Amino acid sequence: VQLQASGGGLVQAGGSLRLSCAASGTIVSENVMGWYRQAPGKQRELVATITSGGNINYPDSVKGRFTISRDNAQNTVYLQMNSLKYEDTAVYYCNAVRISWSGKFEYWGQGTLVTVSS
């Protein structure tokens, strides 16, 4: 299983970016797909998740600004980030979790850096 995250970059505060997570070896619609982030010196934190049934969850820190979506045909998950703030600066990671009769399987992408300038 590979999760290829892309789309990070440098953006001014108030700007937007869209991250992509292209999956291979697994089907995104059969997983709980998520985006997490880790800022320097801080723990990794949840940004957004979307379940196989389409239920979506965001923490309050990004609610109303970030949108997670899934393209089943492209087997890709996206994170649209609007109204970016300096504190959104972090490495963003794509995550996939699948639970089956044989156990729980979890995979991480390599991360993509988002830098928001104030």
mmCIF file of C-alpha atoms in Angstrom:
data_model
loop_
_atom_site.group_PDB
_atom_site.id
_atom_site.type_symbol
_atom_site.label_atom_id
_atom_site.label_comp_id
_atom_site.label_asym_id
_atom_site.label_seq_id
_atom_site.Cartn_x
_atom_site.Cartn_y
_atom_site.Cartn_z
ATOM 1 C CA VAL A 1 0.000 0.000 0.000
ATOM 2 C CA GLN A 2 1.269 3.443 -0.920
ATOM 3 C CA LEU A 3 -0.210 6.822 -0.125
ATOM 4 C CA GLN A 4 1.313 9.593 -2.208
ATOM 5 C CA ALA A 5 0.625 13.020 -0.730
ATOM 6 C CA SER A 6 1.196 16.150 -2.772
ATOM 7 C CA GLY A 7 0.111 19.750 -3.074
ATOM 8 C CA GLY A 8 1.969 21.371 -0.232
ATOM 9 C CA GLY A 9 3.833 24.610 -0.628
ATOM 10 C CA LEU A 10 4.273 28.172 0.531
ATOM 11 C CA VAL A 11 1.186 30.362 0.744
ATOM 12 C CA GLN A 12 0.349 33.668 2.360
ATOM 13 C CA ALA A 13 -2.061 33.833 5.255
ATOM 14 C CA GLY A 14 -5.606 33.917 3.955
ATOM 15 C CA GLY A 15 -4.706 31.876 0.897
ATOM 16 C CA SER A 16 -5.695 28.394 -0.176
ATOM 17 C CA LEU A 17 -4.078 25.093 -1.030
ATOM 18 C CA ARG A 18 -5.410 21.723 -2.075
ATOM 19 C CA LEU A 19 -3.626 18.592 -0.950
ATOM 20 C CA SER A 20 -4.003 15.282 -2.739
ATOM 21 C CA CYS A 21 -3.468 11.760 -1.496
ATOM 22 C CA ALA A 22 -3.291 9.187 -4.271
ATOM 23 C CA ALA A 23 -3.626 5.626 -3.012
ATOM 24 C CA SER A 24 -2.362 2.432 -4.550
ATOM 25 C CA GLY A 25 -2.735 -1.061 -3.200
ATOM 26 C CA THR A 26 -5.878 -0.135 -1.330
ATOM 27 C CA ILE A 27 -9.243 1.377 -2.199
ATOM 28 C CA VAL A 28 -9.909 4.683 -0.520
ATOM 29 C CA SER A 29 -13.648 4.108 -0.335
ATOM 30 C CA GLU A 30 -13.039 0.993 1.765
ATOM 31 C CA ASN A 31 -10.916 2.827 4.338
ATOM 32 C CA VAL A 32 -11.271 5.550 6.855
ATOM 33 C CA MET A 33 -9.114 8.131 5.123
ATOM 34 C CA GLY A 34 -7.636 10.969 7.062
ATOM 35 C CA TRP A 35 -5.331 13.915 7.035
ATOM 36 C CA TYR A 36 -3.090 14.665 9.984
ATOM 37 C CA ARG A 37 -0.480 17.311 10.537
ATOM 38 C CA GLN A 38 2.587 17.816 12.655
ATOM 39 C CA ALA A 39 4.066 21.206 13.349
ATOM 40 C CA PRO A 40 7.672 21.573 14.554
ATOM 41 C CA GLY A 41 7.943 20.627 18.191
ATOM 42 C CA LYS A 42 4.339 19.471 18.400
ATOM 43 C CA GLN A 43 2.523 16.162 18.311
ATOM 44 C CA ARG A 44 0.776 14.910 15.224
ATOM 45 C CA GLU A 45 -2.872 15.968 15.233
ATOM 46 C CA LEU A 46 -6.002 15.081 13.337
ATOM 47 C CA VAL A 47 -7.112 17.465 10.601
ATOM 48 C CA ALA A 48 -9.953 15.612 8.888
ATOM 49 C CA THR A 49 -11.337 12.141 8.326
ATOM 50 C CA ILE A 50 -13.825 10.602 5.946
ATOM 51 C CA THR A 51 -15.249 7.143 6.516
ATOM 52 C CA SER A 52 -16.202 4.567 3.936
ATOM 53 C CA GLY A 53 -19.796 5.660 4.468
ATOM 54 C CA GLY A 54 -18.923 9.289 3.792
ATOM 55 C CA ASN A 55 -19.095 10.561 7.363
ATOM 56 C CA ILE A 56 -16.727 13.472 7.853
ATOM 57 C CA ASN A 57 -15.078 14.815 10.966
ATOM 58 C CA TYR A 58 -13.000 17.931 11.630
ATOM 59 C CA PRO A 59 -11.523 19.396 14.784
ATOM 60 C CA ASP A 60 -12.714 22.870 15.705
ATOM 61 C CA SER A 61 -9.380 24.365 14.652
ATOM 62 C CA VAL A 62 -10.079 23.759 10.946
ATOM 63 C CA LYS A 63 -13.869 23.432 10.830
ATOM 64 C CA GLY A 64 -15.341 25.791 8.264
ATOM 65 C CA ARG A 65 -11.985 26.308 6.552
ATOM 66 C CA PHE A 66 -10.887 22.821 5.472
ATOM 67 C CA THR A 67 -12.826 20.335 3.379
ATOM 68 C CA ILE A 68 -11.972 16.679 2.893
ATOM 69 C CA SER A 69 -13.305 14.877 -0.146
ATOM 70 C CA ARG A 70 -12.842 11.633 -1.975
ATOM 71 C CA ASP A 71 -12.752 10.758 -5.680
ATOM 72 C CA ASN A 72 -13.409 7.052 -5.938
ATOM 73 C CA ALA A 73 -12.656 6.933 -9.661
ATOM 74 C CA GLN A 74 -9.214 8.439 -9.057
ATOM 75 C CA ASN A 75 -8.755 6.541 -5.791
ATOM 76 C CA THR A 76 -7.662 9.840 -4.301
ATOM 77 C CA VAL A 77 -8.526 11.876 -1.242
ATOM 78 C CA TYR A 78 -8.245 15.655 -1.190
ATOM 79 C CA LEU A 79 -7.963 18.311 1.470
ATOM 80 C CA GLN A 80 -9.063 21.758 0.379
ATOM 81 C CA MET A 81 -7.636 24.329 2.767
ATOM 82 C CA ASN A 82 -9.003 27.863 2.688
ATOM 83 C CA SER A 83 -8.380 30.911 4.845
ATOM 84 C CA LEU A 84 -5.032 29.493 5.860
ATOM 85 C CA LYS A 85 -3.438 30.766 9.032
ATOM 86 C CA TYR A 86 0.165 30.878 10.170
ATOM 87 C CA GLU A 87 -0.638 28.180 12.716
ATOM 88 C CA ASP A 88 -1.646 25.805 9.909
ATOM 89 C CA THR A 89 2.031 25.505 9.033
ATOM 90 C CA ALA A 90 2.975 21.838 9.349
ATOM 91 C CA VAL A 91 3.814 18.665 7.522
ATOM 92 C CA TYR A 92 0.532 17.120 6.415
ATOM 93 C CA TYR A 93 0.192 13.353 6.296
ATOM 94 C CA CYS A 94 -2.352 11.165 4.598
ATOM 95 C CA ASN A 95 -3.635 8.178 6.565
ATOM 96 C CA ALA A 96 -5.680 5.111 5.717
ATOM 97 C CA VAL A 97 -7.253 2.724 8.212
ATOM 98 C CA ARG A 98 -9.083 -0.442 7.278
ATOM 99 C CA ILE A 99 -10.627 -2.911 9.675
ATOM 100 C CA SER A 100 -11.416 -6.372 8.402
ATOM 101 C CA TRP A 101 -11.952 -9.832 9.787
ATOM 102 C CA SER A 102 -8.174 -10.309 9.712
ATOM 103 C CA GLY A 103 -7.360 -7.239 11.766
ATOM 104 C CA LYS A 104 -6.715 -3.510 11.650
ATOM 105 C CA PHE A 105 -4.465 -2.145 8.939
ATOM 106 C CA GLU A 106 -3.081 1.387 9.025
ATOM 107 C CA TYR A 107 -0.922 3.166 6.475
ATOM 108 C CA TRP A 108 0.747 6.582 6.290
ATOM 109 C CA GLY A 109 1.894 8.682 3.389
ATOM 110 C CA GLN A 110 5.220 10.470 3.307
ATOM 111 C CA GLY A 111 3.936 13.932 4.204
ATOM 112 C CA THR A 112 3.774 17.194 2.350
ATOM 113 C CA LEU A 113 4.946 20.488 3.829
ATOM 114 C CA VAL A 114 2.560 23.419 4.086
ATOM 115 C CA THR A 115 4.086 26.746 5.039
ATOM 116 C CA VAL A 116 1.831 29.721 5.688
ATOM 117 C CA SER A 117 3.536 33.073 5.856
ATOM 118 C CA SER A 118 2.050 35.727 8.084
#
